[in-house]
Short mmCIF file of C-alpha atoms in Angstrom, two decimals:
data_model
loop_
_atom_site.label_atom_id
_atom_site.label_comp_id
_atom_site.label_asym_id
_atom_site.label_seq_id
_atom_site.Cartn_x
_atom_site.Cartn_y
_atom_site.Cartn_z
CA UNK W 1 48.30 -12.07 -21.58
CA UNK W 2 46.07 -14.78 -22.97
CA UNK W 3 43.08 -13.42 -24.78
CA UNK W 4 39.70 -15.58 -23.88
CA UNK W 5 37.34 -13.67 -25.81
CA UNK W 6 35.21 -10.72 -26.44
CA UNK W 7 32.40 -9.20 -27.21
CA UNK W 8 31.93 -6.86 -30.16
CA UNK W 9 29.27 -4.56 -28.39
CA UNK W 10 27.32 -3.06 -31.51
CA UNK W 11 27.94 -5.96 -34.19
CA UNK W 12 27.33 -9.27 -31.99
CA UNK W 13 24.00 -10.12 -32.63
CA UNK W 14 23.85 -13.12 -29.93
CA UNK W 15 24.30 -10.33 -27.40
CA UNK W 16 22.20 -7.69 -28.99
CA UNK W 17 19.42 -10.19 -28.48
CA UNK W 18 20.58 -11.34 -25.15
CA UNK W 19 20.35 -7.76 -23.98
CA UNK W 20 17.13 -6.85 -25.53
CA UNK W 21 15.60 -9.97 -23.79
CA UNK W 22 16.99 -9.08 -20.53
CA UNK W 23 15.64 -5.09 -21.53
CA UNK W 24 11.81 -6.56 -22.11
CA UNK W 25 11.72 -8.43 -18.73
CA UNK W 26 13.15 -5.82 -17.21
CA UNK W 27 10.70 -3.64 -18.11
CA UNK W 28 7.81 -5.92 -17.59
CA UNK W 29 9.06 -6.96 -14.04
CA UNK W 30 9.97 -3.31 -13.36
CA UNK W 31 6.49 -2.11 -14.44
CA UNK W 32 4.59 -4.06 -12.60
CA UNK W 33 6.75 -3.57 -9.41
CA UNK W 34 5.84 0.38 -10.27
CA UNK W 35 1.65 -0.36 -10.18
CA UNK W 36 2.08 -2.31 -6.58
CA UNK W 37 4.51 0.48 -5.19
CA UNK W 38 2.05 2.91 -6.62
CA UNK W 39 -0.67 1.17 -5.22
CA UNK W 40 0.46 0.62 -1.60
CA UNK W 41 1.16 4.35 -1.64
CA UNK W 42 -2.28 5.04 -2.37
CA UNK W 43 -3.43 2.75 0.44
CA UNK W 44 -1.20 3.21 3.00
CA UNK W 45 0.15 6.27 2.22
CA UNK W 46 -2.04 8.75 0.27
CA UNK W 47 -0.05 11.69 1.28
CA UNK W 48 3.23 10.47 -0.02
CA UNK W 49 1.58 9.66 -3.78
CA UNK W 50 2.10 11.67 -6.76
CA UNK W 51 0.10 14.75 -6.59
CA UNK W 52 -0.09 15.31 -10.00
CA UNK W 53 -1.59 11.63 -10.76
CA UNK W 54 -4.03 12.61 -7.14
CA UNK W 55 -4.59 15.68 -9.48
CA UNK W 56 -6.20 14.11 -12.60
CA UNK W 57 -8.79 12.76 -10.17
CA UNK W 58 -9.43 15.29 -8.06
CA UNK W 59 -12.42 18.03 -8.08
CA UNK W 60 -9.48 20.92 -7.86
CA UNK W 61 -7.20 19.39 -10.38
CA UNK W 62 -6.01 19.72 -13.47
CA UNK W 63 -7.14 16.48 -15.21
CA UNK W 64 -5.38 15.85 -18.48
CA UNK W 65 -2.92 18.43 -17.66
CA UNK W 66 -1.24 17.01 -14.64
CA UNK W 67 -0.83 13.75 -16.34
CA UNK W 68 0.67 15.14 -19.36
CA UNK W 69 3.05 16.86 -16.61
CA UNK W 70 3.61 13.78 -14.78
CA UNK W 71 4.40 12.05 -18.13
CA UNK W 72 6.83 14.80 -18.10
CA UNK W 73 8.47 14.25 -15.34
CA UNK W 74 9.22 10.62 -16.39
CA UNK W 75 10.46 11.50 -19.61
CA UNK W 76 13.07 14.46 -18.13
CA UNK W 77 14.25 12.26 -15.49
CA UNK W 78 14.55 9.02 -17.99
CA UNK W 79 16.94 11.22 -20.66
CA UNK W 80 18.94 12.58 -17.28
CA UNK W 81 19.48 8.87 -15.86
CA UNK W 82 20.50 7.77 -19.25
CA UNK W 83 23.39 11.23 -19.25
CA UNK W 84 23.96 10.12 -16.09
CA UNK W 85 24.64 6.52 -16.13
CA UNK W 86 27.20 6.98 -18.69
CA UNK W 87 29.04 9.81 -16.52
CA UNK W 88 29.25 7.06 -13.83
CA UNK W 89 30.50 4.94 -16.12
CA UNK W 90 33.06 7.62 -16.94
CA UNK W 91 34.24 8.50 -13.48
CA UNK W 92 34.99 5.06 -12.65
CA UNK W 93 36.72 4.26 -16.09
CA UNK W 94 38.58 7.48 -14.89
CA UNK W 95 39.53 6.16 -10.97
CA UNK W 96 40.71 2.82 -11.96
CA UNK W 97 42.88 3.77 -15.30
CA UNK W 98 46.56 5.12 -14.81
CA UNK W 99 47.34 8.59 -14.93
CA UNK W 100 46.59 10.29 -18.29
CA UNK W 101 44.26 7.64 -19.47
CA UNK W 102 41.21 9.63 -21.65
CA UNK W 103 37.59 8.65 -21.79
CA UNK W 104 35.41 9.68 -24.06
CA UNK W 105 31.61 9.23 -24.94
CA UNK W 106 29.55 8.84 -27.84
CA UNK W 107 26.94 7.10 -29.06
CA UNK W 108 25.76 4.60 -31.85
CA UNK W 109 22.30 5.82 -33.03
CA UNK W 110 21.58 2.78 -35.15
CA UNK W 111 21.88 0.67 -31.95
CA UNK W 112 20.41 3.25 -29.84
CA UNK W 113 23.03 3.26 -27.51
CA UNK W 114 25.10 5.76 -25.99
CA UNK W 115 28.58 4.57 -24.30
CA UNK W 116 31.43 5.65 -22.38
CA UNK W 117 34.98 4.19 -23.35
CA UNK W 118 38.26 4.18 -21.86
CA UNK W 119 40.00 2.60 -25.34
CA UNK W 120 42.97 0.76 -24.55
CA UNK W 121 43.22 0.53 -20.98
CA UNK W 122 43.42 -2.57 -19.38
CA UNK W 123 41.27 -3.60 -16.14
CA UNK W 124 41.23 -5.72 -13.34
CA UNK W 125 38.20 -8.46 -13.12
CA UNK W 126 36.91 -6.43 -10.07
CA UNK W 127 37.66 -3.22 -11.68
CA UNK W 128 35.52 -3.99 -14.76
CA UNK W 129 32.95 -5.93 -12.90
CA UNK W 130 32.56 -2.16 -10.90
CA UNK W 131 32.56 -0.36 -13.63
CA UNK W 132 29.88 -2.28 -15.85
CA UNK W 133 27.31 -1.86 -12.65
CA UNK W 134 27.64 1.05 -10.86
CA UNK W 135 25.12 2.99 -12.95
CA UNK W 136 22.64 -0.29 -12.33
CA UNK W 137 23.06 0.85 -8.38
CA UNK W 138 24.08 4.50 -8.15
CA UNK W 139 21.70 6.00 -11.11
CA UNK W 140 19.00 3.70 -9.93
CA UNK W 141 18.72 4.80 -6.01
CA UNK W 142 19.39 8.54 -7.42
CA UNK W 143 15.78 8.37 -9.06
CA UNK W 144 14.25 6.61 -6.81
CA UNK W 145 15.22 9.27 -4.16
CA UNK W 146 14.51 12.23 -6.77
CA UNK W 147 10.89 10.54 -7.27
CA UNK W 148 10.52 11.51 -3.26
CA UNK W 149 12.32 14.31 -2.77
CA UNK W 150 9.94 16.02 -5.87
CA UNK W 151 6.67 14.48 -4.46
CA UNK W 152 6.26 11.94 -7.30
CA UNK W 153 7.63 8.46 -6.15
CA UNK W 154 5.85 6.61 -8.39
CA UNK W 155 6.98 8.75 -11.42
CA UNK W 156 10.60 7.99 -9.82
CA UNK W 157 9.75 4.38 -9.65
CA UNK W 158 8.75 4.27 -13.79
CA UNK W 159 11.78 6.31 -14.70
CA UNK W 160 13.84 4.08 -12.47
CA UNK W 161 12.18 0.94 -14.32
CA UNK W 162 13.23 2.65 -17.69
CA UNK W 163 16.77 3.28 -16.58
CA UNK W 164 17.14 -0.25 -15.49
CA UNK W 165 15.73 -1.30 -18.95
CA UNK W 166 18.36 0.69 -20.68
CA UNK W 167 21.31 -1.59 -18.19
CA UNK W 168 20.76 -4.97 -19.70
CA UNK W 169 24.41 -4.44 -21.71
CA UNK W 170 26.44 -4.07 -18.64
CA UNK W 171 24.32 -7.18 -17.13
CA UNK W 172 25.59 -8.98 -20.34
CA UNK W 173 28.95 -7.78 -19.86
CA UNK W 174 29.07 -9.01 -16.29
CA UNK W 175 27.41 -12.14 -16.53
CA UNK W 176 30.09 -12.99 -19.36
CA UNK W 177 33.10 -12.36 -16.92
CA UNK W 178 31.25 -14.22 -14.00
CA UNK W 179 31.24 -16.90 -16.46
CA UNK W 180 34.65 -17.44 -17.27
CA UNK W 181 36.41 -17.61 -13.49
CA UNK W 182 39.95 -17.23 -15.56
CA UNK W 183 39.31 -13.94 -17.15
CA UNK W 184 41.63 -11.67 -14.72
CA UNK W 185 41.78 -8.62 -16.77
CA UNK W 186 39.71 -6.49 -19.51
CA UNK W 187 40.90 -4.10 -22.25
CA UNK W 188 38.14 -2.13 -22.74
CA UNK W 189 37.73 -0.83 -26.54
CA UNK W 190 35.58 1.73 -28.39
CA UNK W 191 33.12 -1.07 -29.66
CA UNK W 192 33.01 -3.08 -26.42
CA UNK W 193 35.65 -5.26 -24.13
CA UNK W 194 38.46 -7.99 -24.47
CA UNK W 195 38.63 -10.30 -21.49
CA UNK W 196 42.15 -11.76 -20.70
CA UNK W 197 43.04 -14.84 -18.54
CA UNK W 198 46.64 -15.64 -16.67
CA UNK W 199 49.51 -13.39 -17.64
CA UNK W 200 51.14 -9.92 -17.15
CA UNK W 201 49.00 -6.96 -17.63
CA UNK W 202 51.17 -5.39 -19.44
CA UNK W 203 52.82 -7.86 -21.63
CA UNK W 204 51.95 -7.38 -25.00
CA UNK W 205 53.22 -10.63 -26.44
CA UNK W 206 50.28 -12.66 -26.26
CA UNK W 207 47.58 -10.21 -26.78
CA UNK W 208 46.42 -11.55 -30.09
CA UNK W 209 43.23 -10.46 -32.11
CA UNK W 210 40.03 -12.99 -32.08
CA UNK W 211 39.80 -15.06 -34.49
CA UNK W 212 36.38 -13.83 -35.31
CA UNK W 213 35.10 -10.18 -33.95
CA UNK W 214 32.22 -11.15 -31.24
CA UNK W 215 32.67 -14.59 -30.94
CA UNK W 216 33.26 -15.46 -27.21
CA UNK W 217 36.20 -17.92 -28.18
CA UNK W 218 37.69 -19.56 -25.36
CA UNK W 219 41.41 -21.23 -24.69
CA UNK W 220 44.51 -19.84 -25.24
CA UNK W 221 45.94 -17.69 -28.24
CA UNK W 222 49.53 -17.44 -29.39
CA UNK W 223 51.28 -15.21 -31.68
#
């Protein structure tokens, strides 16, 4: 196959800053989408609003107490989603690779990032592209429907905003094989993903190393 670049997850700074910019307005966009659901609630909807944020304001509350609870909630249901959205990531590493194929997780604390990796095997576009986002839709709609189903939407809503803030990689990893219509096929690696253009998937002979780990080189490679 003909390498067309890469990206060096946990050592390319370009995209460590292109993900933390895409994590900040995330957050901010997310955030304040949280205040107007929380507010229409409120208004339209009292009885579906988060009784323990009713409860700091109300004569037969708790105050402080159900707001540190409520806080709480967000912060259990945050460290879940993020468990979570690499176990999606997992399964569907797991349904698309060949028989025998291992994943395995871990995590880079200096980057504050956990993963999921499926080293060496070798992915269609679509494939990858599913892969990279499931979590953004499946972990996402899971909170959201937790926030209800517990009688604290809004709390789902924040936690949901906080999981989305933590999907700005696989964003980056999509939007850089959207990019590049010729990428057909990705090797994912421990530290991040090659992206491959025209060729057999499994011929070896023109799977050459980057020139330079994390740049996004482009054109064709030859041994």
């Amino acid at each position: 196959m003909r390498f067309r670049g890469d990206i060096q997850t946990f050592e390319d700074e370009g995209f460590l800053r292109r993900v933390a910019q895409s994590s900040a307005v995330t957050f901010v966009i997310g955030l304040g989408a949280t205040l107007v659901f929380g507010i229409v609630l409120a208004m339209f909807a009292p009885g579906l609003f988060d009784g323990l944020l009713s409860g700091i304001f109300a004569a037969d509350g708790r105050g402080f107490i159900d707001y540190l609870l409520w806080i709480a909630w967000v912060a259990v249901a945050t460290a879940v989603s993020f468990i979570a959205h690499e176990l999606v990531h997992g399964i569907f590493f797991k349904a698309f690779a060949p028989a025998g194929a291992r994943v395995t997780f871990g995590a880079n604390w200096k980057r504050g990032m956990l993963y999921a990796s499926a080293e060496g095997v070798i992915y269609t576009r679509a494939q990858y592209l599913v892969i990279a986002l499931a979590p953004t839709f499946v972990v996402t709609a899971a909170l959201i429907a937790a926030g209800f189903a517990c009688g604290c939407p809004v709390a789902g809503a924040f936690a949901a905003t906080l999981h989305l803030s933590g999907c700005a990689g696989d964003w980056e990893y999509a939007r850089e094989i959207a990019a590049d219509p010729l990428i057909t096929h990705c090797e994912d690696t421990a530290s991040g993903v090659r992206f491959f253009g025209a060729g057999d998937a499994g011929d070896e002979g023109d799977r050459d190393e980057p020139a330079a780990p994390g740049a996004a080189a482009r054109g064709e490679v030859r041994p």
